[in-house]
PDB file of N, CA, C and O in Angstrom:
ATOM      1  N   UNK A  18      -3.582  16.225  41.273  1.00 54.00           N
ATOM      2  CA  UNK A  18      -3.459  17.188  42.346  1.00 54.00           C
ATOM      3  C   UNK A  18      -3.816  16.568  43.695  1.00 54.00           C
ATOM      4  O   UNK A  18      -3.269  16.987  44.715  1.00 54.00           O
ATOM      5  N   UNK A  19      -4.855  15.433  43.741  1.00 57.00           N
ATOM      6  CA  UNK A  19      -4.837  15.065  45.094  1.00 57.00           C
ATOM      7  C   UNK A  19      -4.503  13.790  45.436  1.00 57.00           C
ATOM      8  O   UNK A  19      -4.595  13.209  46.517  1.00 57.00           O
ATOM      9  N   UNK A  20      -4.067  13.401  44.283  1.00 64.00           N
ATOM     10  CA  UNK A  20      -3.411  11.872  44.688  1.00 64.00           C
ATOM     11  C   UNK A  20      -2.250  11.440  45.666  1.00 64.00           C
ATOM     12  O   UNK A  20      -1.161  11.024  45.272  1.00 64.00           O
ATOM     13  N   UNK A  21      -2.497  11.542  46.570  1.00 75.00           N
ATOM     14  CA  UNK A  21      -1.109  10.782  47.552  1.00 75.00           C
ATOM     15  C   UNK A  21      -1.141  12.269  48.595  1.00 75.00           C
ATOM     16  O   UNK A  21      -0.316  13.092  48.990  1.00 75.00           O
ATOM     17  N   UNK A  22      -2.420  12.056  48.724  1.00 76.00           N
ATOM     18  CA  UNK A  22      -2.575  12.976  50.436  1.00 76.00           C
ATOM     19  C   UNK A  22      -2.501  12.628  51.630  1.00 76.00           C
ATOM     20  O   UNK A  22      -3.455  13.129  52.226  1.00 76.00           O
ATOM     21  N   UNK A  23      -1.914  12.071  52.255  1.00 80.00           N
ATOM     22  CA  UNK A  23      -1.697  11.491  53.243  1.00 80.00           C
ATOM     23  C   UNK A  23      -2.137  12.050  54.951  1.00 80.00           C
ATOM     24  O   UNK A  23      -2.187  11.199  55.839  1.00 80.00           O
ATOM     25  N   UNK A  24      -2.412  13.423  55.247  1.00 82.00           N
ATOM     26  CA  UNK A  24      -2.902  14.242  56.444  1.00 82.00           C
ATOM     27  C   UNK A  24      -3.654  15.305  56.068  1.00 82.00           C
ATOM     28  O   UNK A  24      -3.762  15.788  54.941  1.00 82.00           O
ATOM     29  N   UNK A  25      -4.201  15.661  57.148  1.00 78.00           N
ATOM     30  CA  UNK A  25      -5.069  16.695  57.049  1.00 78.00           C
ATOM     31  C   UNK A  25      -4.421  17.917  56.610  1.00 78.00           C
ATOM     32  O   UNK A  25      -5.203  18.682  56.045  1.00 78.00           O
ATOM     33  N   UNK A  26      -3.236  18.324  56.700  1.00 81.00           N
ATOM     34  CA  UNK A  26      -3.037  19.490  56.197  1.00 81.00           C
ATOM     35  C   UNK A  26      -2.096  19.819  55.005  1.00 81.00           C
ATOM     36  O   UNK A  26      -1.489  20.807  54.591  1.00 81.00           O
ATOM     37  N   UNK A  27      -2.307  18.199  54.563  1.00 83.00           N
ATOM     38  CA  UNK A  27      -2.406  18.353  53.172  1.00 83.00           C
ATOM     39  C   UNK A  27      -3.372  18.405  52.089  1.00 83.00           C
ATOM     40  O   UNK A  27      -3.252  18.816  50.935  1.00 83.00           O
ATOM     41  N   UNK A  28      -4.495  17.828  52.797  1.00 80.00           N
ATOM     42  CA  UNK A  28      -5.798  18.096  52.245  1.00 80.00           C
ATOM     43  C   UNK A  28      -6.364  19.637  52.618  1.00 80.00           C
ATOM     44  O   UNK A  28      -7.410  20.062  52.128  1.00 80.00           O
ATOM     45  N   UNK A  29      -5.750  20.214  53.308  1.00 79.00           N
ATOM     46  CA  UNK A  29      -6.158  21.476  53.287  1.00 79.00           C
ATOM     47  C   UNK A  29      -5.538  22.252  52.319  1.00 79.00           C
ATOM     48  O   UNK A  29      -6.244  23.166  51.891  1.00 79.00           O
ATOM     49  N   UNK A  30      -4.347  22.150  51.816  1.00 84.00           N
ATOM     50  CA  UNK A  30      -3.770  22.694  51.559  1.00 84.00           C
ATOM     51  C   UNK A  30      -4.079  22.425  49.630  1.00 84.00           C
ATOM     52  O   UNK A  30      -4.291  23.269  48.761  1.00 84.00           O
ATOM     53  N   UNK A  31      -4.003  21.254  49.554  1.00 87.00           N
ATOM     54  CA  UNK A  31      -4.718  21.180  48.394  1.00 87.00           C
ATOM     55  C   UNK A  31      -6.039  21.584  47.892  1.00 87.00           C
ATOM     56  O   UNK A  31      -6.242  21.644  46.679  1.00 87.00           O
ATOM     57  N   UNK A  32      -6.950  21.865  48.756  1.00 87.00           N
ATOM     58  CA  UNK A  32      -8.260  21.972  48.667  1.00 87.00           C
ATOM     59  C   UNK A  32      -8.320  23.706  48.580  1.00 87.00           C
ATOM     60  O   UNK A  32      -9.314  24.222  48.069  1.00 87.00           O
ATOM     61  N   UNK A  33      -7.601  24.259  48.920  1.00 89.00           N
ATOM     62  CA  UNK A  33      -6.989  25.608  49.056  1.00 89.00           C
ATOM     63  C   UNK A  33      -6.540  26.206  47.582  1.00 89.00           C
ATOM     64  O   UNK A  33      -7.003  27.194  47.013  1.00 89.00           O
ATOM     65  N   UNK A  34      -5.212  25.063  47.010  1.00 91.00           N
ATOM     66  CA  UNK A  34      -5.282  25.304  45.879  1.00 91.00           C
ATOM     67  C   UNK A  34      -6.103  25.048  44.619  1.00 91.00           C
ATOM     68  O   UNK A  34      -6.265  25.755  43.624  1.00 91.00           O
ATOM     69  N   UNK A  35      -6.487  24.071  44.877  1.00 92.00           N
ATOM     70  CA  UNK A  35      -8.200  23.900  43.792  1.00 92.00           C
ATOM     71  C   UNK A  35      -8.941  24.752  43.646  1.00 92.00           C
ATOM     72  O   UNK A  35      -9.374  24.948  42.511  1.00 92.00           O
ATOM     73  N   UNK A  36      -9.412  25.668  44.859  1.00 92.00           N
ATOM     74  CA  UNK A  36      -9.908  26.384  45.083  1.00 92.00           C
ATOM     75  C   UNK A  36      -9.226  28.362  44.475  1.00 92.00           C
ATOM     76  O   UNK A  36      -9.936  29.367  44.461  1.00 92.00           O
ATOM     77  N   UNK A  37      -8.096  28.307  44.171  1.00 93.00           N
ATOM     78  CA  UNK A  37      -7.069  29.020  43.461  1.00 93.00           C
ATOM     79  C   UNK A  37      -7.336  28.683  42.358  1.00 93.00           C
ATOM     80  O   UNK A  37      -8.078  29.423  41.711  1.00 93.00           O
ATOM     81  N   UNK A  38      -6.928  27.687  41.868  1.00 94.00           N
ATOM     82  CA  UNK A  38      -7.387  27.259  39.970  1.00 94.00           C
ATOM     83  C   UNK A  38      -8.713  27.237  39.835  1.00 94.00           C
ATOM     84  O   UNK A  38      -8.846  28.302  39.231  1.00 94.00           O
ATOM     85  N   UNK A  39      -9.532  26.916  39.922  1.00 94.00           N
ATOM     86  CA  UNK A  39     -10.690  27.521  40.107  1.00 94.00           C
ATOM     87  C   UNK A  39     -10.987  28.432  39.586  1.00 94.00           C
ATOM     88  O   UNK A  39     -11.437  28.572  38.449  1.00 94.00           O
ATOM     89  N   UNK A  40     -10.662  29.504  40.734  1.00 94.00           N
ATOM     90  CA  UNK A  40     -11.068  31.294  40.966  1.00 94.00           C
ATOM     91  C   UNK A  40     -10.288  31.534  39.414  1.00 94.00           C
ATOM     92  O   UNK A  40     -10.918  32.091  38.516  1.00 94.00           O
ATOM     93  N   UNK A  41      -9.052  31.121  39.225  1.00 94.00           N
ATOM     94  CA  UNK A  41      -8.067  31.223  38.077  1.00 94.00           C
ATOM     95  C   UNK A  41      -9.000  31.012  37.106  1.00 94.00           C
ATOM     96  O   UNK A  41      -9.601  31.906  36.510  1.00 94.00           O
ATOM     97  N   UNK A  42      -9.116  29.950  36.955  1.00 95.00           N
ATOM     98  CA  UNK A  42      -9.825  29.858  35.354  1.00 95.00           C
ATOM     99  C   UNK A  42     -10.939  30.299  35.380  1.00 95.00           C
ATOM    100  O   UNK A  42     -11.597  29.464  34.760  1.00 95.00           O
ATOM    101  N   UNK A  43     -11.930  31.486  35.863  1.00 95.00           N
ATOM    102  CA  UNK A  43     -12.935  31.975  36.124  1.00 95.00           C
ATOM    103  C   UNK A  43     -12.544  33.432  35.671  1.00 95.00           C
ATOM    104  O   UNK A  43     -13.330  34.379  35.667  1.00 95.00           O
ATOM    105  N   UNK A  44     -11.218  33.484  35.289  1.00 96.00           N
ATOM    106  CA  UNK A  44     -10.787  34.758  35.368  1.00 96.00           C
ATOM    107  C   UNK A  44     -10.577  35.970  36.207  1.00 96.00           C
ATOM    108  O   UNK A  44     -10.542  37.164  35.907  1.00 96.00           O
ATOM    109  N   UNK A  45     -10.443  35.332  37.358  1.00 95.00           N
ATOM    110  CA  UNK A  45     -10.719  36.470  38.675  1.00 95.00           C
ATOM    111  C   UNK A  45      -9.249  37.012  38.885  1.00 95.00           C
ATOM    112  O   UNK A  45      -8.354  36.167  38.857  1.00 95.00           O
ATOM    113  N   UNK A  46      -8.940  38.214  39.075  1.00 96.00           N
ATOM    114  CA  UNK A  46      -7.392  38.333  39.138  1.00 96.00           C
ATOM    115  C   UNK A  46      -6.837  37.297  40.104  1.00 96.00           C
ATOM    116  O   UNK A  46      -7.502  36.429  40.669  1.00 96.00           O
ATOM    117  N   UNK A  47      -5.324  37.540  40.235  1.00 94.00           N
ATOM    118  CA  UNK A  47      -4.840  36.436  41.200  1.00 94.00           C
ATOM    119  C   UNK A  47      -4.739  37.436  42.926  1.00 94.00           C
ATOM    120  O   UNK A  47      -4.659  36.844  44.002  1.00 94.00           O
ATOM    121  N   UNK A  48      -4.754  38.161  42.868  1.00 95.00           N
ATOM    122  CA  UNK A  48      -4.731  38.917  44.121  1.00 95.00           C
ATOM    123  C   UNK A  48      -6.022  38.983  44.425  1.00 95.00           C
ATOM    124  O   UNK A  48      -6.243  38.712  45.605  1.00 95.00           O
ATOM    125  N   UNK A  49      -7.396  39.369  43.481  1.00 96.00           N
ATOM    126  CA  UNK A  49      -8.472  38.841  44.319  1.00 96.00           C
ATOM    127  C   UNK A  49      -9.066  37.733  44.664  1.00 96.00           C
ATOM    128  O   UNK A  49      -9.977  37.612  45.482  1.00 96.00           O
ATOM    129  N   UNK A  50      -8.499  36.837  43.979  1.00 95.00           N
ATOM    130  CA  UNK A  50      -8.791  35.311  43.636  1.00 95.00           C
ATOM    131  C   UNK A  50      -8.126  34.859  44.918  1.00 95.00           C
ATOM    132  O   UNK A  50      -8.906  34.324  45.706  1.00 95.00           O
ATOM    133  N   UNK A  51      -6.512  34.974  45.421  1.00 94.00           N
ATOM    134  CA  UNK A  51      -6.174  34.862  46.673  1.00 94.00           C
ATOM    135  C   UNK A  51      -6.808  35.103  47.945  1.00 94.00           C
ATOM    136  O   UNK A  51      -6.945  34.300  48.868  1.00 94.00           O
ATOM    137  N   UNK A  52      -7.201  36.374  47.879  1.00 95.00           N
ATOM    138  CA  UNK A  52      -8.652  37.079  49.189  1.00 95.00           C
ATOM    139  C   UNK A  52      -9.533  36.132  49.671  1.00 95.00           C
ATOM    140  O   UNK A  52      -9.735  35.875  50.857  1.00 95.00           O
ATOM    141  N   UNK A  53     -10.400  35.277  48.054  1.00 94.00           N
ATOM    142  CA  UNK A  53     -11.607  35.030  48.125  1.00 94.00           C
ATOM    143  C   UNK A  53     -11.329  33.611  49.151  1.00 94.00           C
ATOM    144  O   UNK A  53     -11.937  33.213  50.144  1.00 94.00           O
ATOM    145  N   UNK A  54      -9.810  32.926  48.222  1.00 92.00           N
ATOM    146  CA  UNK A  54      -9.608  31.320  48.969  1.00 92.00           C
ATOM    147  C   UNK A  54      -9.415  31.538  50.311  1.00 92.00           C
ATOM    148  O   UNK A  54      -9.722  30.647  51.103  1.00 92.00           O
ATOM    149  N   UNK A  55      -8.831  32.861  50.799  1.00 92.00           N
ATOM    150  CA  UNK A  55      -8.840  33.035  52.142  1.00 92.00           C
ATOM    151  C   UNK A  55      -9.588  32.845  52.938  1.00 92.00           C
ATOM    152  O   UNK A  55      -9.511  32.147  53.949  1.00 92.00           O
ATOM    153  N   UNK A  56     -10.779  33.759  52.352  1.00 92.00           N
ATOM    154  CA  UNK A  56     -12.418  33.704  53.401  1.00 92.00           C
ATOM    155  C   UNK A  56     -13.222  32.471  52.961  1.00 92.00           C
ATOM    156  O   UNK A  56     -14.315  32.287  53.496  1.00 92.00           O
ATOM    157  N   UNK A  57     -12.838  31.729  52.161  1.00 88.00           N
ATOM    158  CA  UNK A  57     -13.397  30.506  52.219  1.00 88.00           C
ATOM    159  C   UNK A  57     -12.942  28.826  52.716  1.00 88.00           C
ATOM    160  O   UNK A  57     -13.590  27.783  52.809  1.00 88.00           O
ATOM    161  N   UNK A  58     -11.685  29.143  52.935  1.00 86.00           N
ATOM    162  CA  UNK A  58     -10.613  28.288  53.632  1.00 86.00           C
ATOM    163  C   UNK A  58     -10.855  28.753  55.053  1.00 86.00           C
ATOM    164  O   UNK A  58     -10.734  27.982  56.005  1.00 86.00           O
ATOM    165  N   UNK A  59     -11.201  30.031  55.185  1.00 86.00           N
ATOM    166  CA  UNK A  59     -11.265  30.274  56.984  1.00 86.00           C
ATOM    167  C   UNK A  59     -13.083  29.957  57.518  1.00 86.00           C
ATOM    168  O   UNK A  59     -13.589  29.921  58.640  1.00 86.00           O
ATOM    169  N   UNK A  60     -13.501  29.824  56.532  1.00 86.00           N
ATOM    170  CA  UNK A  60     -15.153  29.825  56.890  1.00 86.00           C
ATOM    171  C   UNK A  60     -15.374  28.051  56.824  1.00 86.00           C
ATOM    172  O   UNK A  60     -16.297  27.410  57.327  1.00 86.00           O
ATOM    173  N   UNK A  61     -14.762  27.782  56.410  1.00 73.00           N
ATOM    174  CA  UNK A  61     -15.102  26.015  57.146  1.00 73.00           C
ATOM    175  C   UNK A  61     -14.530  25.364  58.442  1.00 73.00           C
ATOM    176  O   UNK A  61     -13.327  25.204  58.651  1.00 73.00           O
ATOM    177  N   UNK A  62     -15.553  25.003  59.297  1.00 74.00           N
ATOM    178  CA  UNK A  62     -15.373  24.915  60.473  1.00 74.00           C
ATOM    179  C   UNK A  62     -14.239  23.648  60.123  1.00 74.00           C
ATOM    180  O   UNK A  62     -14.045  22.895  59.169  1.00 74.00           O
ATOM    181  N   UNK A  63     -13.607  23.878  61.490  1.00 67.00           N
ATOM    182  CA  UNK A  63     -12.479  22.585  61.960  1.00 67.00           C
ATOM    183  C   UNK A  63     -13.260  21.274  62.192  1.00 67.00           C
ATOM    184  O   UNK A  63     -14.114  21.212  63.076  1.00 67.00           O
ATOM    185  N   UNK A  64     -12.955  20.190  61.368  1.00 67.00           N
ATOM    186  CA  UNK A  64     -13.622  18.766  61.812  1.00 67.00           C
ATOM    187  C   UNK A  64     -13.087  18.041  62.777  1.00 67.00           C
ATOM    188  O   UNK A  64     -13.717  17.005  62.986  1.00 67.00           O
ATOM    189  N   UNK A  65     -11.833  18.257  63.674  1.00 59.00           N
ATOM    190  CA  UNK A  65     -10.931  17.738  64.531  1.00 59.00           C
ATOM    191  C   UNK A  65     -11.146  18.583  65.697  1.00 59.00           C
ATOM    192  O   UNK A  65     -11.292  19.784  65.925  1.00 59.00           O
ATOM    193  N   UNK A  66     -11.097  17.155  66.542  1.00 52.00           N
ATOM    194  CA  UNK A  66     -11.421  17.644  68.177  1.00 52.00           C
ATOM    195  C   UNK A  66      -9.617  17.870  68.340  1.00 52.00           C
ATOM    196  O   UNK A  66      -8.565  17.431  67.875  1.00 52.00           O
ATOM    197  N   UNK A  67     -10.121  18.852  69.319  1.00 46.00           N
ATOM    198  CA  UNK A  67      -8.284  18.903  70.151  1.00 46.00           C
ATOM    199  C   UNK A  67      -8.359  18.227  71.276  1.00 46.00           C
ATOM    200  O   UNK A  67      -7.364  18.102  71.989  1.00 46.00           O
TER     201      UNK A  67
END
C-alpha cells in the first residue's frame, strides 16, 4: 500500500486509506468509519510552508 509514493498527496492519501482499513477491520461501519478518517485526516496540522 505504500510502496512507490512519490508526493505529498499521495502520502496523504494513502495514510487516509490505512486509516479506512483500519477503522474496517475494527468493525466500525463504513459510513462511520469514513466520518472518523475525516476528523482525523483534518486534525493533523499541515507540515508545508506556502
Amino acid at each position: 500500500m505504500f510502496a512507490n509514493i512519490e508526493n505529498p498527496e499521495e502520502a496523504l492519501a494513502s495514510a487516509g486509506q490505512a486509516v479506512l482499513l483500519y477503522l474496517d477491520d475494527c468493525g466500525m461501519p463504513a459510513q462511520e468509519a469514513a466520518m472518523l478518517r475525516d476528523e482525523i485526516m483534518l486534525s493533523i496540522p499541515p507540515t508545508r510552508k506556502m
